[in-house]
Coordinates of C-alpha atoms in Angstrom, one line a residue:
Chain A
M367 CA -107.6 -79.0 -129.7
T368 CA -107.7 -82.2 -131.6
Q369 CA -105.4 -80.2 -134.4
L370 CA -103.2 -78.8 -131.6
I371 CA -102.6 -82.9 -130.9
L372 CA -101.6 -83.9 -134.3
Y373 CA -99.6 -80.9 -134.5
N374 CA -97.6 -81.9 -132.3
T375 CA -97.7 -85.6 -132.6
F376 CA -96.6 -85.6 -136.3
N377 CA -93.9 -82.8 -135.4
G378 CA -92.6 -85.2 -132.7
L379 CA -92.2 -87.7 -135.2
I380 CA -90.7 -86.1 -137.5
I381 CA -87.9 -85.1 -134.8
G382 CA -88.0 -88.9 -133.9
T383 CA -87.3 -89.3 -137.5
F384 CA -83.8 -87.3 -137.0
Y385 CA -83.3 -89.6 -133.5
V386 CA -83.8 -93.1 -135.3
L387 CA -81.3 -91.9 -138.2
M388 CA -78.6 -90.9 -135.1
A389 CA -79.1 -94.2 -133.0
L390 CA -79.2 -97.1 -136.2
G391 CA -76.0 -95.4 -136.8
L392 CA -74.4 -94.7 -133.0
S393 CA -76.0 -98.3 -132.6
L394 CA -73.9 -100.6 -135.0
I395 CA -70.7 -98.5 -133.9
L396 CA -71.6 -99.6 -130.2
N397 CA -72.8 -102.7 -131.2
L398 CA -69.7 -104.0 -133.8
S399 CA -67.3 -102.1 -132.0
G400 CA -68.0 -101.0 -128.5
V401 CA -67.9 -97.5 -128.8
I402 CA -70.0 -94.4 -127.2
N403 CA -69.5 -92.0 -130.8
F404 CA -69.8 -89.1 -128.4
A405 CA -69.3 -87.1 -132.2
H406 CA -71.6 -88.4 -133.9
G407 CA -73.7 -85.3 -133.6
G408 CA -70.6 -83.4 -134.8
F409 CA -70.6 -85.5 -137.8
L410 CA -74.1 -84.5 -138.5
A411 CA -74.2 -81.0 -138.5
V412 CA -71.6 -81.4 -140.3
G413 CA -73.3 -83.4 -143.0
G414 CA -75.8 -80.4 -143.3
Y415 CA -73.5 -78.2 -143.4
L416 CA -71.7 -79.4 -146.6
A417 CA -75.1 -79.1 -148.1
Y418 CA -75.2 -75.9 -147.5
T419 CA -71.8 -74.7 -149.0
L420 CA -72.7 -77.7 -152.0
S421 CA -75.8 -77.2 -152.8
P422 CA -75.2 -73.9 -155.1
Y423 CA -73.0 -75.4 -157.5
I424 CA -74.0 -79.1 -157.4
G425 CA -78.0 -78.6 -156.5
F426 CA -80.0 -79.8 -153.7
W427 CA -80.6 -83.1 -154.9
A428 CA -77.3 -84.3 -155.6
A429 CA -75.8 -82.8 -152.2
L430 CA -77.8 -85.1 -150.3
I431 CA -76.7 -87.6 -151.6
A432 CA -72.7 -85.6 -151.6
A433 CA -72.6 -84.5 -148.0
P434 CA -73.8 -87.5 -146.5
L435 CA -71.1 -89.6 -148.3
L436 CA -68.4 -86.8 -147.6
T437 CA -69.1 -87.2 -144.4
A438 CA -68.6 -90.6 -144.1
C439 CA -64.9 -90.7 -146.2
I440 CA -64.1 -88.1 -142.6
G441 CA -65.7 -90.3 -141.3
I442 CA -63.1 -93.0 -142.2
A443 CA -60.1 -90.9 -141.9
I444 CA -60.8 -90.7 -138.5
E445 CA -61.7 -93.9 -138.0
R446 CA -58.6 -94.9 -139.9
T447 CA -56.3 -92.7 -137.6
L448 CA -57.3 -92.6 -134.5
I449 CA -60.2 -94.6 -133.3
R450 CA -59.0 -97.5 -134.2
R451 CA -56.1 -97.5 -132.0
L452 CA -58.5 -97.9 -129.2
Y453 CA -60.2 -101.2 -130.2
G454 CA -60.2 -103.2 -127.1
R455 CA -59.0 -101.1 -124.3
D456 CA -60.7 -100.2 -121.5
P457 CA -64.5 -98.3 -123.3
L458 CA -63.2 -95.2 -121.2
Y459 CA -60.5 -94.0 -123.6
S460 CA -62.6 -94.4 -127.0
L461 CA -65.5 -91.8 -124.9
L462 CA -63.2 -89.6 -123.7
L463 CA -61.6 -89.8 -127.5
T464 CA -64.8 -89.4 -129.3
F465 CA -65.8 -86.1 -126.6
G466 CA -62.2 -84.9 -127.5
L467 CA -63.8 -85.0 -131.0
A468 CA -66.5 -83.5 -130.5
F469 CA -65.1 -80.6 -128.6
I470 CA -63.0 -80.2 -132.0
F471 CA -66.1 -80.6 -134.6
E472 CA -68.1 -78.2 -132.5
D473 CA -65.6 -75.7 -132.4
M474 CA -64.8 -75.7 -135.8
T475 CA -67.8 -75.7 -137.3
R476 CA -68.4 -72.3 -135.4
A477 CA -65.1 -71.0 -137.0
I478 CA -66.0 -72.0 -140.8
W479 CA -69.7 -71.2 -140.8
G480 CA -69.7 -69.3 -138.1
A481 CA -72.1 -69.0 -134.6
Q482 CA -75.5 -67.6 -136.9
G483 CA -77.8 -69.9 -137.8
L484 CA -77.5 -70.3 -141.5
P485 CA -81.0 -71.2 -143.4
F486 CA -81.3 -74.3 -145.5
T487 CA -83.8 -74.0 -148.1
P488 CA -85.0 -77.8 -149.6
P489 CA -86.6 -76.7 -153.9
S490 CA -89.3 -74.0 -153.5
F491 CA -92.1 -76.8 -154.4
L492 CA -91.1 -79.0 -151.5
T493 CA -92.0 -76.0 -148.7
Q494 CA -95.5 -75.7 -149.6
P495 CA -98.1 -77.2 -147.1
I496 CA -100.7 -79.8 -148.1
S497 CA -103.8 -77.7 -147.2
P498 CA -104.5 -74.8 -144.9
D499 CA -105.3 -77.3 -142.2
F500 CA -102.5 -78.6 -142.1
F501 CA -100.0 -76.4 -142.6
F502 CA -97.8 -78.0 -140.1
I503 CA -97.5 -81.1 -142.4
T504 CA -95.5 -79.7 -145.6
Y505 CA -94.5 -81.5 -148.7
Y506 CA -90.9 -81.6 -147.3
R507 CA -91.2 -83.2 -143.9
L508 CA -93.2 -85.8 -146.1
F509 CA -90.4 -86.2 -148.1
M510 CA -87.9 -86.3 -145.5
M511 CA -90.1 -89.2 -143.4
A512 CA -90.6 -90.6 -146.7
V513 CA -86.3 -90.7 -147.3
V514 CA -85.3 -91.9 -143.8
G515 CA -88.7 -95.1 -144.3
I516 CA -86.4 -95.7 -147.6
V517 CA -83.2 -95.7 -146.5
V518 CA -83.9 -97.3 -143.0
L519 CA -86.0 -99.9 -144.4
G520 CA -82.8 -100.3 -147.3
L521 CA -80.4 -99.9 -144.0
F522 CA -82.1 -103.3 -142.7
L523 CA -82.0 -104.9 -146.0
F524 CA -78.3 -104.0 -146.6
L525 CA -77.7 -106.1 -143.4
R526 CA -80.5 -109.2 -143.8
Y527 CA -79.1 -110.1 -147.8
T528 CA -75.5 -108.4 -148.3
R529 CA -72.2 -110.0 -147.6
L530 CA -71.3 -106.5 -146.4
G531 CA -73.8 -106.6 -143.6
V532 CA -74.1 -110.5 -142.6
R533 CA -70.8 -110.4 -141.9
I534 CA -71.5 -107.1 -139.4
R535 CA -74.4 -108.9 -137.6
A536 CA -72.2 -111.7 -137.1
G537 CA -69.5 -109.1 -136.7
T538 CA -71.9 -108.3 -133.3
L539 CA -72.7 -111.1 -132.5
D540 CA -68.9 -113.1 -131.9
L541 CA -66.2 -110.7 -133.8
E542 CA -63.8 -113.4 -132.5
T543 CA -65.2 -116.1 -134.6
V544 CA -65.9 -113.5 -137.4
S545 CA -62.1 -112.9 -137.3
A546 CA -61.3 -116.9 -137.4
L547 CA -63.9 -117.4 -140.4
G548 CA -61.0 -114.5 -142.7
V549 CA -63.1 -112.0 -142.8
N550 CA -60.4 -108.9 -142.7
V551 CA -62.1 -107.6 -138.7
R552 CA -60.8 -103.8 -139.0
A553 CA -61.9 -103.2 -142.7
L554 CA -65.3 -104.5 -141.8
R555 CA -65.3 -102.4 -138.5
T556 CA -64.2 -99.3 -141.2
M557 CA -67.4 -99.8 -143.6
N558 CA -69.1 -100.4 -140.8
F559 CA -67.9 -96.8 -139.1
A560 CA -68.0 -95.5 -142.1
V561 CA -72.1 -96.6 -143.0
G562 CA -72.8 -95.0 -139.0
I563 CA -71.6 -91.5 -139.8
F564 CA -73.5 -91.7 -143.8
L565 CA -76.7 -92.2 -141.4
A566 CA -76.0 -89.0 -139.2
G567 CA -74.5 -86.8 -142.2
L568 CA -78.2 -87.8 -143.8
A569 CA -79.9 -86.4 -140.8
G570 CA -78.2 -83.3 -141.3
V571 CA -78.8 -82.6 -144.1
L572 CA -82.5 -83.1 -144.1
A573 CA -82.9 -81.0 -140.2
G574 CA -81.0 -78.7 -142.4
G575 CA -83.9 -78.5 -144.4
N576 CA -86.4 -77.9 -142.1
L577 CA -85.0 -76.3 -139.1
S578 CA -81.4 -73.8 -140.0
L579 CA -78.1 -75.0 -139.9
E580 CA -76.4 -74.5 -136.2
P581 CA -73.1 -75.4 -134.7
T582 CA -75.0 -77.3 -131.7
M583 CA -77.5 -79.0 -134.3
G584 CA -75.9 -82.4 -133.4
A585 CA -75.1 -81.7 -130.2
N586 CA -79.0 -81.6 -129.4
V587 CA -79.8 -84.8 -130.9
L588 CA -77.4 -86.7 -129.2
M589 CA -78.6 -87.7 -125.9
P590 CA -82.3 -88.3 -127.0
S591 CA -80.5 -90.4 -129.3
F592 CA -78.7 -92.8 -126.6
V593 CA -82.8 -92.6 -124.3
A594 CA -83.7 -93.7 -127.6
I595 CA -80.4 -97.0 -127.9
I596 CA -81.1 -97.8 -124.3
V597 CA -84.6 -97.9 -124.4
G598 CA -85.3 -100.2 -127.2
G599 CA -82.6 -102.1 -126.3
V600 CA -79.2 -102.3 -126.8
G601 CA -78.0 -104.7 -129.3
S602 CA -81.8 -104.4 -131.3
L603 CA -81.6 -102.5 -134.4
H604 CA -85.3 -102.7 -134.5
G605 CA -85.6 -101.4 -131.0
T606 CA -83.5 -98.7 -131.6
L607 CA -86.4 -97.4 -134.2
F608 CA -88.8 -98.2 -132.3
G609 CA -86.7 -96.3 -129.4
G610 CA -87.0 -93.3 -131.4
L611 CA -90.2 -92.8 -132.8
L612 CA -91.2 -93.6 -129.3
I613 CA -89.4 -91.0 -127.4
G614 CA -90.3 -88.6 -130.3
V615 CA -93.7 -88.6 -130.2
A616 CA -94.2 -89.2 -126.2
S617 CA -92.1 -85.5 -126.5
G618 CA -94.2 -84.4 -129.2
L619 CA -97.2 -85.1 -127.1
T620 CA -95.8 -84.1 -123.9
T621 CA -95.5 -80.5 -125.7
V622 CA -99.2 -80.2 -125.4
W623 CA -100.1 -80.2 -121.8
F624 CA -96.2 -79.7 -120.0
P625 CA -94.2 -77.7 -123.1
S626 CA -91.1 -77.4 -120.5
A627 CA -92.0 -80.9 -119.4
S628 CA -90.7 -81.8 -123.5
E629 CA -87.0 -82.9 -122.1
A630 CA -87.5 -84.6 -119.5
V631 CA -90.1 -86.8 -120.4
I632 CA -88.0 -89.3 -122.7
Y633 CA -85.9 -89.9 -119.6
V634 CA -88.7 -90.8 -117.4
I635 CA -89.7 -92.9 -119.8
M636 CA -86.1 -94.2 -120.1
A637 CA -85.7 -95.0 -116.0
V638 CA -90.1 -97.1 -116.0
V639 CA -88.0 -99.4 -118.6
L640 CA -85.1 -99.7 -117.2
L641 CA -87.4 -100.3 -113.7
V642 CA -89.7 -102.6 -115.4
R643 CA -87.8 -104.2 -118.0
P644 CA -84.2 -103.3 -117.7
R645 CA -82.2 -104.9 -120.9
G646 CA -84.9 -102.5 -123.2
L647 CA -88.2 -102.7 -125.2
M648 CA -86.4 -105.2 -127.6
G649 CA -82.7 -106.1 -126.1
E650 CA -81.8 -109.5 -125.7
E651 CA -81.1 -111.0 -122.1
G652 CA -77.5 -110.1 -120.7
I653 CA -76.0 -108.1 -123.4
M654 CA -76.6 -104.4 -121.3
S655 CA -74.4 -106.1 -118.4
Chain B
M742 CA -51.2 -97.4 -100.6
R743 CA -48.9 -96.6 -98.2
R744 CA -50.0 -95.9 -94.4
G745 CA -48.3 -93.0 -93.2
V746 CA -46.8 -89.7 -94.6
G747 CA -45.0 -90.4 -97.5
P748 CA -42.8 -86.7 -98.8
G749 CA -45.1 -86.2 -101.7
V750 CA -48.7 -85.7 -99.5
A751 CA -46.4 -83.7 -97.1
A752 CA -45.5 -81.7 -100.4
I753 CA -49.1 -81.2 -101.5
W754 CA -50.0 -80.1 -98.3
L755 CA -47.6 -77.3 -97.9
A756 CA -48.6 -75.9 -101.4
L757 CA -52.1 -75.6 -100.7
L758 CA -51.5 -74.4 -97.2
T759 CA -48.8 -71.9 -99.0
A760 CA -51.0 -71.0 -102.0
P761 CA -52.5 -68.0 -101.0
F762 CA -48.9 -67.0 -100.5
W763 CA -47.1 -68.1 -103.2
L764 CA -50.5 -68.1 -106.4
P765 CA -49.2 -64.3 -107.1
L766 CA -45.7 -64.4 -107.3
V767 CA -46.5 -66.7 -110.9
H768 CA -49.1 -64.9 -111.6
G769 CA -52.3 -66.9 -109.8
Y770 CA -55.1 -65.6 -107.8
E771 CA -57.1 -66.5 -104.9
A772 CA -59.7 -67.9 -106.5
L773 CA -58.2 -69.3 -108.9
G774 CA -56.5 -71.9 -106.3
T775 CA -60.4 -72.1 -104.6
R776 CA -60.9 -73.2 -108.0
V777 CA -58.5 -76.1 -108.2
L778 CA -59.4 -77.0 -104.9
V779 CA -62.7 -77.7 -105.9
L780 CA -62.9 -79.1 -109.3
G781 CA -60.0 -81.2 -107.7
L782 CA -62.0 -82.3 -104.5
G783 CA -64.8 -83.1 -107.2
A784 CA -62.3 -85.4 -109.9
M785 CA -61.2 -87.2 -107.0
S786 CA -64.7 -88.0 -105.5
L787 CA -65.5 -89.5 -109.5
N788 CA -62.4 -91.0 -109.0
F789 CA -63.0 -93.0 -106.1
L790 CA -65.0 -94.7 -108.2
L791 CA -64.2 -94.7 -111.5
G792 CA -60.2 -95.5 -110.0
F793 CA -60.7 -97.6 -107.2
T794 CA -64.1 -99.3 -108.2
G795 CA -63.7 -99.7 -112.2
V796 CA -67.1 -98.4 -112.9
L797 CA -67.7 -95.6 -115.4
S798 CA -70.0 -92.9 -114.9
F799 CA -70.0 -90.0 -117.1
G800 CA -73.2 -88.4 -115.7
H801 CA -71.4 -86.8 -112.4
A802 CA -71.5 -83.4 -113.0
A803 CA -75.5 -84.1 -112.6
Y804 CA -74.2 -84.6 -108.7
F805 CA -71.8 -81.5 -108.4
G806 CA -74.7 -79.2 -110.3
L807 CA -77.7 -80.6 -107.4
G808 CA -74.8 -80.0 -104.4
A809 CA -74.8 -76.1 -106.5
Y810 CA -78.5 -75.7 -106.5
G811 CA -79.5 -77.0 -103.4
A812 CA -76.8 -75.0 -101.5
G813 CA -77.8 -71.1 -103.6
L814 CA -81.6 -72.3 -103.5
T815 CA -80.9 -73.2 -99.6
L816 CA -79.4 -70.1 -98.8
K817 CA -81.7 -67.7 -100.9
L818 CA -84.7 -69.8 -99.6
L819 CA -84.2 -71.3 -96.2
A820 CA -82.0 -69.5 -94.2
P821 CA -78.8 -67.8 -94.3
S822 CA -76.1 -70.0 -93.4
T823 CA -73.4 -71.7 -95.0
P824 CA -73.1 -74.9 -93.3
L825 CA -77.0 -76.1 -93.7
A826 CA -76.5 -74.7 -97.5
I827 CA -73.7 -77.8 -97.7
A828 CA -75.8 -79.8 -95.7
L829 CA -78.9 -79.6 -97.9
G830 CA -76.8 -80.2 -100.9
M831 CA -74.9 -83.1 -100.2
L832 CA -78.5 -84.0 -99.0
L833 CA -79.8 -83.5 -102.1
G834 CA -76.7 -85.2 -104.5
I835 CA -76.9 -87.8 -102.3
V836 CA -80.4 -88.5 -102.0
A837 CA -80.0 -88.6 -106.4
G838 CA -77.5 -90.3 -106.8
A839 CA -79.2 -93.2 -104.2
A840 CA -82.5 -93.4 -105.8
L841 CA -80.7 -93.8 -109.6
G842 CA -77.2 -95.6 -108.3
A843 CA -79.8 -98.4 -108.0
L844 CA -81.5 -98.9 -110.9
I845 CA -77.4 -98.5 -112.9
A846 CA -76.2 -100.8 -110.1
R847 CA -76.2 -103.5 -112.2
R848 CA -75.0 -102.2 -115.5
R849 CA -71.1 -102.4 -116.5
G850 CA -68.5 -100.5 -119.2
V851 CA -70.0 -98.9 -122.0
Y852 CA -73.8 -99.4 -120.5
F853 CA -73.2 -98.1 -117.5
A854 CA -71.4 -95.2 -119.0
M855 CA -74.0 -94.7 -121.5
V856 CA -76.7 -94.6 -119.2
T857 CA -75.3 -92.6 -116.2
I858 CA -75.6 -89.8 -119.2
A859 CA -78.3 -90.2 -120.2
F860 CA -79.8 -89.8 -116.3
G861 CA -77.7 -87.2 -115.8
Q862 CA -78.7 -84.9 -118.0
V863 CA -82.5 -85.3 -116.5
F864 CA -81.3 -82.8 -113.8
Y865 CA -79.8 -80.5 -116.3
F866 CA -83.5 -80.2 -118.3
V867 CA -84.9 -79.6 -114.5
A868 CA -83.2 -76.5 -114.3
F869 CA -82.9 -75.2 -117.4
R870 CA -86.6 -74.9 -117.8
W871 CA -87.7 -75.0 -113.9
N872 CA -87.5 -71.0 -113.8
A873 CA -89.6 -70.0 -111.6
L874 CA -87.2 -71.8 -108.9
T875 CA -83.9 -72.2 -110.7
G876 CA -83.7 -68.9 -112.8
G877 CA -83.6 -71.3 -116.6
D878 CA -80.7 -70.2 -118.8
D879 CA -79.8 -67.2 -116.8
G880 CA -78.6 -69.5 -113.8
L881 CA -79.9 -69.5 -110.0
R882 CA -78.9 -66.0 -108.4
G883 CA -79.4 -63.9 -106.2
F884 CA -77.8 -65.8 -103.3
S885 CA -74.1 -65.1 -101.1
R886 CA -72.3 -67.1 -99.3
Q887 CA -72.6 -65.7 -95.5
P888 CA -69.7 -65.4 -92.5
I889 CA -69.8 -68.2 -89.9
D890 CA -70.2 -67.8 -86.3
F891 CA -68.7 -69.6 -83.9
G892 CA -69.5 -68.4 -81.2
F893 CA -65.7 -66.5 -79.8
F894 CA -65.3 -65.5 -83.3
K895 CA -66.3 -64.9 -86.7
L896 CA -64.7 -66.4 -90.1
D897 CA -65.9 -63.6 -92.4
I898 CA -66.0 -65.7 -96.2
L899 CA -67.7 -63.7 -97.9
N900 CA -65.7 -60.3 -98.5
D901 CA -62.0 -62.5 -97.6
L902 CA -61.2 -64.8 -99.9
T903 CA -57.7 -66.0 -98.5
A904 CA -60.2 -67.1 -95.7
F905 CA -62.4 -68.4 -98.0
Y906 CA -59.8 -70.4 -99.4
Y907 CA -59.0 -72.0 -96.3
F908 CA -62.3 -72.6 -95.4
V909 CA -62.8 -74.4 -98.6
L910 CA -59.3 -76.3 -97.7
V911 CA -60.9 -77.9 -94.5
C912 CA -63.5 -79.4 -96.5
F913 CA -61.4 -80.1 -99.2
A914 CA -59.6 -82.0 -96.0
I915 CA -61.8 -83.3 -94.6
A916 CA -63.2 -84.9 -97.7
L917 CA -60.4 -86.5 -98.8
G918 CA -59.6 -87.9 -95.2
I919 CA -62.9 -89.2 -95.3
M920 CA -62.0 -91.1 -98.8
A921 CA -59.1 -92.1 -97.6
F922 CA -60.3 -93.3 -94.9
L923 CA -62.5 -95.9 -96.9
L924 CA -60.2 -96.8 -99.3
R925 CA -57.6 -98.1 -96.7
S926 CA -61.1 -100.0 -94.6
P927 CA -62.3 -104.0 -95.6
F928 CA -64.4 -102.1 -97.9
G929 CA -62.0 -100.2 -100.3
R930 CA -59.6 -103.9 -100.3
T931 CA -62.9 -105.1 -101.4
L932 CA -63.9 -102.3 -104.1
L933 CA -60.4 -103.5 -105.8
A934 CA -60.8 -106.3 -105.8
I935 CA -64.1 -106.1 -108.3
R936 CA -62.0 -103.3 -109.9
E937 CA -59.3 -106.3 -110.3
N938 CA -61.9 -108.9 -111.6
E939 CA -65.3 -108.8 -110.8
R940 CA -66.2 -112.5 -111.8
R941 CA -63.5 -113.3 -108.6
A942 CA -65.2 -111.4 -106.6
R943 CA -68.5 -112.3 -106.8
F944 CA -67.3 -116.5 -106.4
L945 CA -65.2 -115.2 -102.8
G946 CA -69.2 -114.3 -102.2
I947 CA -69.3 -110.5 -102.1
P948 CA -72.1 -108.6 -103.2
V949 CA -71.1 -107.3 -105.9
E950 CA -74.4 -104.5 -106.9
Q951 CA -74.4 -104.0 -103.4
H952 CA -70.8 -102.3 -102.9
I953 CA -71.5 -100.6 -106.5
W954 CA -74.1 -99.0 -105.3
L955 CA -72.7 -97.8 -101.9
S956 CA -69.6 -96.7 -103.7
F957 CA -72.0 -94.9 -106.2
V958 CA -73.7 -92.5 -103.1
I959 CA -70.2 -92.1 -101.3
S960 CA -68.4 -90.8 -105.1
C961 CA -72.2 -88.6 -104.7
A962 CA -71.8 -87.2 -101.9
F963 CA -68.5 -85.9 -102.1
M964 CA -69.5 -84.7 -105.6
S965 CA -72.5 -82.7 -104.2
M966 CA -70.6 -81.3 -102.1
A967 CA -67.8 -80.2 -104.1
G968 CA -70.8 -78.8 -105.8
T969 CA -71.7 -76.7 -102.8
L970 CA -68.8 -75.3 -102.6
Y971 CA -68.7 -74.5 -106.2
A972 CA -71.7 -72.5 -105.8
L973 CA -70.7 -70.7 -102.8
L974 CA -67.4 -69.5 -104.8
N975 CA -69.6 -67.9 -107.4
N976 CA -72.2 -67.2 -105.2
F977 CA -73.9 -68.4 -108.7
A978 CA -75.4 -72.2 -109.9
D979 CA -75.4 -72.5 -113.7
P980 CA -77.0 -74.8 -115.4
K981 CA -73.7 -75.8 -117.4
G982 CA -72.1 -77.2 -114.2
L983 CA -75.0 -79.7 -114.8
H984 CA -75.2 -80.8 -118.2
Y985 CA -72.9 -83.5 -119.7
T986 CA -69.9 -81.6 -121.1
Q987 CA -69.0 -80.6 -117.9
S988 CA -69.2 -84.7 -116.7
G989 CA -66.4 -85.2 -119.5
D990 CA -64.6 -82.2 -118.1
F991 CA -64.5 -84.3 -114.4
V992 CA -63.2 -87.1 -116.2
I993 CA -60.2 -86.0 -118.4
M994 CA -59.4 -84.5 -115.5
A995 CA -59.5 -87.6 -113.2
V996 CA -57.4 -89.3 -117.0
L997 CA -55.3 -86.7 -116.9
G998 CA -53.6 -86.6 -113.5
G999 CA -53.8 -90.6 -113.0
M1000 CA -56.8 -92.4 -111.9
R1001 CA -54.6 -94.7 -110.5
S1002 CA -53.6 -92.6 -108.0
F1003 CA -55.0 -91.0 -104.9
W1004 CA -53.4 -87.2 -106.1
G1005 CA -53.5 -87.7 -110.1
P1006 CA -57.3 -86.1 -109.9
L1007 CA -56.2 -82.9 -108.6
L1008 CA -53.3 -82.3 -110.7
G1009 CA -55.2 -83.3 -113.6
A1010 CA -57.7 -80.6 -112.1
A1011 CA -55.4 -77.9 -111.4
V1012 CA -53.7 -78.3 -115.7
F1013 CA -57.6 -78.1 -116.5
V1014 CA -57.6 -74.5 -114.9
V1015 CA -55.2 -73.4 -115.4
L1016 CA -54.9 -74.4 -118.9
Q1017 CA -58.3 -73.5 -119.5
D1018 CA -58.1 -70.4 -118.0
Y1019 CA -54.8 -69.8 -119.8
L1020 CA -56.4 -70.9 -123.4
S1021 CA -59.5 -68.9 -123.4
S1022 CA -58.1 -66.2 -122.2
V1023 CA -56.0 -65.9 -125.7
T1024 CA -57.9 -67.9 -128.2
T1025 CA -61.4 -67.9 -129.3
N1026 CA -61.0 -71.6 -130.4
W1027 CA -60.1 -72.9 -127.0
Q1028 CA -63.0 -75.1 -126.7
S1029 CA -61.0 -76.7 -130.0
L1030 CA -57.9 -77.0 -128.2
I1031 CA -59.5 -78.6 -124.8
G1032 CA -60.4 -80.9 -127.0
L1033 CA -57.1 -81.7 -128.5
M1034 CA -56.0 -82.2 -125.1
F1035 CA -58.5 -85.2 -125.0
V1036 CA -56.9 -86.3 -127.4
V1037 CA -53.7 -85.9 -126.8
V1038 CA -54.2 -87.6 -123.3
V1039 CA -56.1 -91.1 -124.9
L1040 CA -53.3 -91.1 -127.5
F1041 CA -50.2 -90.7 -125.7
F1042 CA -51.2 -90.5 -121.6
P1043 CA -53.3 -93.4 -120.6
R1044 CA -52.2 -93.5 -117.4
G1045 CA -52.2 -89.8 -116.8
L1046 CA -49.1 -87.2 -115.8
L1047 CA -48.5 -89.2 -112.4
G1048 CA -48.6 -93.1 -113.9
F1049 CA -46.3 -91.2 -116.7
L1050 CA -44.0 -89.6 -114.4
Q1051 CA -44.5 -92.7 -112.3
R1052 CA -43.6 -95.2 -116.0
K1053 CA -40.1 -92.3 -116.5
S1054 CA -39.2 -93.1 -112.9
Q1055 CA -38.6 -96.9 -113.2
A1056 CA -36.6 -97.2 -116.3

């Protein structure tokens, strides 16, 4: 029993790290530009598939970096041509646009790489379990958590200490003033979008190595990522980080006792949070309304 | 909205009343006509909230699906009665809408959308996972709509597709009549006031949250009615009908037709249903084309087809 609990907690933590990467990117874009990016899951899948295509030529390690960067470039192109036109308009339109993009992404991924799941294997020394007792803890999974940990830490340091990061945070609070101070807001939004998409692409590569690549792999983590943002509190990146891990582990633990409720439980958590603390666990007063 | 019946509205009713006669002439079929009516009713119910209250719900498929499962389960487990199935399906949608509406009525704009989408998914997972009751991924089968007995006359909506079309048309007309009446009432005017300027409405002493909640529940009621009719049409309830992609379909129907007009969503539903029916028969990549349609509508027809036509005629 202890092992079962440990096994599912660990699984939940792994899934939670994917939620975190997705949700942080979504949060960045939502906070600065007021756009809910429905196509975020599509970018995740593209990241994974690009790594699959690239890795025979440049190897796993280079693909781990190159695929998210390429995905971010696609993101920049889409932001510049389509999403940019909708800033400042009713959020309905950006919702619908990215919703349509999500359809296109999923369908195109299926057309290019096929509907069947594709295996994407990390280097063999990473796929070993650390011990027979803990067969579910492979070195790859530890590596994955380390990568996510480093990237998240890097993101927070970037937002805290670099000029661009400070501008992004300032823009989240008051974009008009930032603009009046001479910051190019258009470029700022594009860069911010690219950072968000990079995180999605990276999540795609890591997820591909953990399970396998499927066209719907991104759409499946999109909703839990929304929940992570709401539970953690809109406007708070720390909240998003905490929310993602929380619902991942909660979902994993539910699998132990009541497997068929493992998806529904995160929405129950969300309902409770909205009842007890409408702004989310770490959200600021007033942002949600 | 004008009082009385204009020539445009009369033309719409005439077209709907005669549809079983002219549909075969344009290579249509009755089930397609019924589907347009049902999804059109769904899109118009959503638009009660979206277009006339100014609140962005992106999770309305949940209530559509609840209606469908409620009707299906009633027919399968309780009693072979079509009216009872519709009533209980709607009741399920109303109860769920009232409960969740109370949780989210304070949210606004993009956050309202996000919370409604996320909550909508609960019902999807319940239907997907609760195999014993709902049939899980395969959907709910094993029920069929029942002939309606008026005592002196029995309407066989099960085998006679034309009769079923007219049955749906009557339900559609009743629902539209109620919605139009509500929108013309002081309550409806208040909703418009909230849409136009929420702060001002609040300063006038209007309890904004209560109005939004009530509008949400009304919208859910008719959305679940559309769901019950959809289950009756197919004799089947599909978990996909609860999925958030279905919610997106309803929103695009409303926007495509024109969400500032009462009839716009019906036009949007007609175009969407016919387009989807046609595209999925000619290409396997129809999903991309539907996605492309979303992009084109947002970029070039944000006011919808009716809005576009009105502009043209004014210019």
